[in-house]
XYZ file of C-alpha atoms in Angstrom:
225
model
C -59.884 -4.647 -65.352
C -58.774 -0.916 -64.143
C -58.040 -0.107 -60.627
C -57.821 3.752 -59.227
C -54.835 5.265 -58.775
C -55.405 6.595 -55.059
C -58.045 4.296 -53.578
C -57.124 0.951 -55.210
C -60.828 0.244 -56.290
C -60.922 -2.184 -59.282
C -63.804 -1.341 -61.997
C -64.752 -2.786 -65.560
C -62.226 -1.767 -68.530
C -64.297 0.977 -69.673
C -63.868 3.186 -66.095
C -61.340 5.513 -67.169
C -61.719 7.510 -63.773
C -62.891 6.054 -60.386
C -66.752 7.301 -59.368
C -65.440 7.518 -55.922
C -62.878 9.689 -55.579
C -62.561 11.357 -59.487
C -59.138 9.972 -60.028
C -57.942 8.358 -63.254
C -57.732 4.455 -63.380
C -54.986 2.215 -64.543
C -54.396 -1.314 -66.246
C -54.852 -3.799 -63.406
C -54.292 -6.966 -65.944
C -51.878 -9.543 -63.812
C -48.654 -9.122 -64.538
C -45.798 -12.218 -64.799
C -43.062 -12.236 -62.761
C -41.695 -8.819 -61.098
C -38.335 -8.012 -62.712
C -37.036 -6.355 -59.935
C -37.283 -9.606 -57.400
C -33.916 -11.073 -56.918
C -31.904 -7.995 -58.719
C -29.368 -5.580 -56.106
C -30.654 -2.000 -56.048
C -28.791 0.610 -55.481
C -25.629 -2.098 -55.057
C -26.998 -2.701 -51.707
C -30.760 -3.693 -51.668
C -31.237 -7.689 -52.352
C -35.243 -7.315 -53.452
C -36.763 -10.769 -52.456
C -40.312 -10.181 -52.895
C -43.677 -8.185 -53.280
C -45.463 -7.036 -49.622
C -47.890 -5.087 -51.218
C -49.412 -2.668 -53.994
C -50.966 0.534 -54.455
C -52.113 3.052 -56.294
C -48.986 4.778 -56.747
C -46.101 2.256 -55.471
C -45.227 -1.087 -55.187
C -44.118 -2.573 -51.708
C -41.099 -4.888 -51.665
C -39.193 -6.801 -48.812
C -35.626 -6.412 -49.393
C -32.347 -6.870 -47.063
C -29.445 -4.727 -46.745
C -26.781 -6.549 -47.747
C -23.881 -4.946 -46.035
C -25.786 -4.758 -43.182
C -28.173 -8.083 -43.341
C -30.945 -6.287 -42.291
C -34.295 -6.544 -43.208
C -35.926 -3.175 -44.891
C -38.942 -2.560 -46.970
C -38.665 -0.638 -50.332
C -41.346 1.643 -51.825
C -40.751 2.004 -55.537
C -43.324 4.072 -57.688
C -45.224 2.183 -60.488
C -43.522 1.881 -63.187
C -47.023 2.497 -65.393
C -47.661 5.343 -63.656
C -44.336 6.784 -64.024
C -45.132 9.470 -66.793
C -47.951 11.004 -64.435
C -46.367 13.939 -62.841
C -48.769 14.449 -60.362
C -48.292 11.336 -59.472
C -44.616 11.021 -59.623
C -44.785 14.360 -57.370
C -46.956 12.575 -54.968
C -45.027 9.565 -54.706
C -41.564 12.291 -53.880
C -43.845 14.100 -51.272
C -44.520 10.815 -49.408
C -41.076 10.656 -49.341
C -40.072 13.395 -47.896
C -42.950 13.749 -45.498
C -41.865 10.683 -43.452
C -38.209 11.887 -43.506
C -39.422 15.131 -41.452
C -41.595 13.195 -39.332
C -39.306 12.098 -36.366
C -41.718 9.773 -33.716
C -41.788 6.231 -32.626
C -45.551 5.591 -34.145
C -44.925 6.276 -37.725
C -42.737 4.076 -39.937
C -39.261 5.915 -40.809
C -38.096 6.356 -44.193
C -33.966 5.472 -44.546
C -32.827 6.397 -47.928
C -34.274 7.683 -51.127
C -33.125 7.464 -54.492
C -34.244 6.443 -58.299
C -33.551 3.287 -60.435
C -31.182 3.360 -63.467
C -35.050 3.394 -65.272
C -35.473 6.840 -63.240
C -38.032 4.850 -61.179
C -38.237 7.034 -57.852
C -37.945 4.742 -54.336
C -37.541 5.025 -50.798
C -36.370 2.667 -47.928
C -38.702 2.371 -44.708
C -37.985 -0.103 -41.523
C -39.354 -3.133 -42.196
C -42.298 -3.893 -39.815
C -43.415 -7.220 -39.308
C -47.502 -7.684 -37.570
C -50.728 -7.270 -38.850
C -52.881 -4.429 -39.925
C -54.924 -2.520 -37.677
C -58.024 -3.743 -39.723
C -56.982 -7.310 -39.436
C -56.848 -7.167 -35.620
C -60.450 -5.681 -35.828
C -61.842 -8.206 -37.889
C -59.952 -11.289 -35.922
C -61.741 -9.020 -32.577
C -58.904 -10.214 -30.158
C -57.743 -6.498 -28.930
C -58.665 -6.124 -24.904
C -60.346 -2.647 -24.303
C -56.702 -1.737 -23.054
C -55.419 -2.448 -26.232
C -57.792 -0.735 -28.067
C -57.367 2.018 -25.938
C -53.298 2.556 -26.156
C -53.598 2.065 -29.665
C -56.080 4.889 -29.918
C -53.743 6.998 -27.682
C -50.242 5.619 -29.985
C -52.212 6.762 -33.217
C -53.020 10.481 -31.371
C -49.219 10.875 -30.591
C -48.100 10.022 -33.619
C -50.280 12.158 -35.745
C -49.644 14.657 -33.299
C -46.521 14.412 -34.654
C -46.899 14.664 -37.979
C -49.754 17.758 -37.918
C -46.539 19.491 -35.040
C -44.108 19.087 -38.292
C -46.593 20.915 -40.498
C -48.164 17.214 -42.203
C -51.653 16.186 -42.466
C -52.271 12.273 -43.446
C -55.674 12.658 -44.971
C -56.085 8.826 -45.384
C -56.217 7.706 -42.012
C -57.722 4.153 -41.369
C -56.958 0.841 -40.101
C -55.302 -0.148 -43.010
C -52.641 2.291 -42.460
C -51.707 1.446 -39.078
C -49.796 -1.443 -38.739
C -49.689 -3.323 -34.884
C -46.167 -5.149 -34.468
C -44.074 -7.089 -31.713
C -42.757 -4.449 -29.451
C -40.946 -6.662 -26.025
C -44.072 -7.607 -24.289
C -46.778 -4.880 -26.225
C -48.036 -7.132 -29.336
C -49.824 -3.661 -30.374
C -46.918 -1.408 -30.884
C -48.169 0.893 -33.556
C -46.865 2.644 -36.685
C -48.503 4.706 -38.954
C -48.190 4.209 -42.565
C -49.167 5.666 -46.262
C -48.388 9.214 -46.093
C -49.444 9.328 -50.012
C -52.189 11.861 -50.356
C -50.784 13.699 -47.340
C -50.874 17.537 -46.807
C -47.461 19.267 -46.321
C -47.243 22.325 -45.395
C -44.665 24.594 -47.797
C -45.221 22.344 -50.047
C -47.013 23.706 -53.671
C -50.279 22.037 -53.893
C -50.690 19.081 -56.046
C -54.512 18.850 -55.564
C -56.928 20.800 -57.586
C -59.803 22.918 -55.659
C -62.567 20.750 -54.811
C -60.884 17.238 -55.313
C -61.139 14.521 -52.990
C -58.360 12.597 -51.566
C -58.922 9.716 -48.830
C -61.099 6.334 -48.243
C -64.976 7.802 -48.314
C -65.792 5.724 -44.253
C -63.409 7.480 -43.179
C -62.898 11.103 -43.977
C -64.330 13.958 -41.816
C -67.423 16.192 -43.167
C -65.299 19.212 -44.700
C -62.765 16.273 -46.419
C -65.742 14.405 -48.187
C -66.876 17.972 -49.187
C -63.537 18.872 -50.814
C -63.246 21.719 -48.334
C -59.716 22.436 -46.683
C -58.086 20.421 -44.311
């Protein structure tokens, strides 16, 4: 089994890039037990377990332990850690969340690399469901939908005001949480592919980053955006 490296589509073992979006494929065999689940990082991290996985990083709940509070770690791949454009990427991400400064997109705390010279950031933890759940369980009121429309404007606003474009926009980047009385508070997430503006380009001409239902025209086309 190989999955893509951006969109997370899994193929047959002989796809050695993905037909949707031109990027290479990795192994996607299971793998045993994560050795990082249980272990300290950075003398301060506890790592308890595995939220997610992408492409590029894998998503771990972890708990300051000075602190005792709850965080989520990013930590790029360790297979994919020889790819510079990806191991570029994964730094961008980075550092466009730490120049983002708004209320609906998830902050970034701390940055630094493993003593493998894995690269990882620290984000807020944030505790809901995805946007794309919520559509598919269809129990948002037409107010809901429509702050959560306005929450995702303002916070891209945001982003495109500091000079960032997301490129990969969709409900399984926005995550709803427990805000007081607002059970739709919302945070955008996966700034991977993003655009960042003084920042040299790490996509070719005429490549296509993003999830096909959801780019605009000019994206799909590989045109500028």
């Amino acid at each position: 089994m190989r999955q893509c490296t951006h969109c997370g589509s899994r193929f047959s073992n002989d796809a050695r890039f993905c037909p949707y979006d031109g990027e290479p494929t990795r192994d996607a065999t299971p793998r045993g037990a994560d050795a990082f689940i249980g272990t300290i990082l950075a003398g301060r991290y506890r790592i308890e377990s595995i939220l997610g996985e992408g492409g590029m990083g894998i998503v771990y709940r972890a708990v300051h332990v000075e602190l005792d509070k709850r965080v989520a770690v990013k930590m790029l791949r360790a297979d994919m850690a020889n790819d510079e454009t990806v191991a570029k990427r994964f730094v961008q991400e980075a550092k466009a969340l730490s120049r983002i400064v708004h209320a609906h997109i998830v902050e970034v705390f701390d940055f630094g690399r493993t003593e493998d010279g894995l690269a990882y950031f620290v984000m807020e933890y944030l505790e809901g469901r995805s946007l794309r759940e919520a559509l598919r369980e269809n129990d948002l009121s037409a107010r809901e939908i429509l702050r959560v429309a306005r929450a995702m404007a303002e916070g891209l606003g945001a982003a495109h005001a500091a000079g960032i474009i997301h490129r990969d926009l969709k409900p399984d980047n926005v995550q709803l949480v427990q805000r007081d009385d607002d059970r739709c508070y919302v945070k955008i997430l996966d700034f991977g592919v993003a655009k960042v503006a003084g920042v040299s380009r790490l996509t070719r001409n005429g490549a296509v980053f993003g999830t096909p239902h959801y780019m605009s025209p000019e994206q799909a086309q590989g045109h500028p955006v």
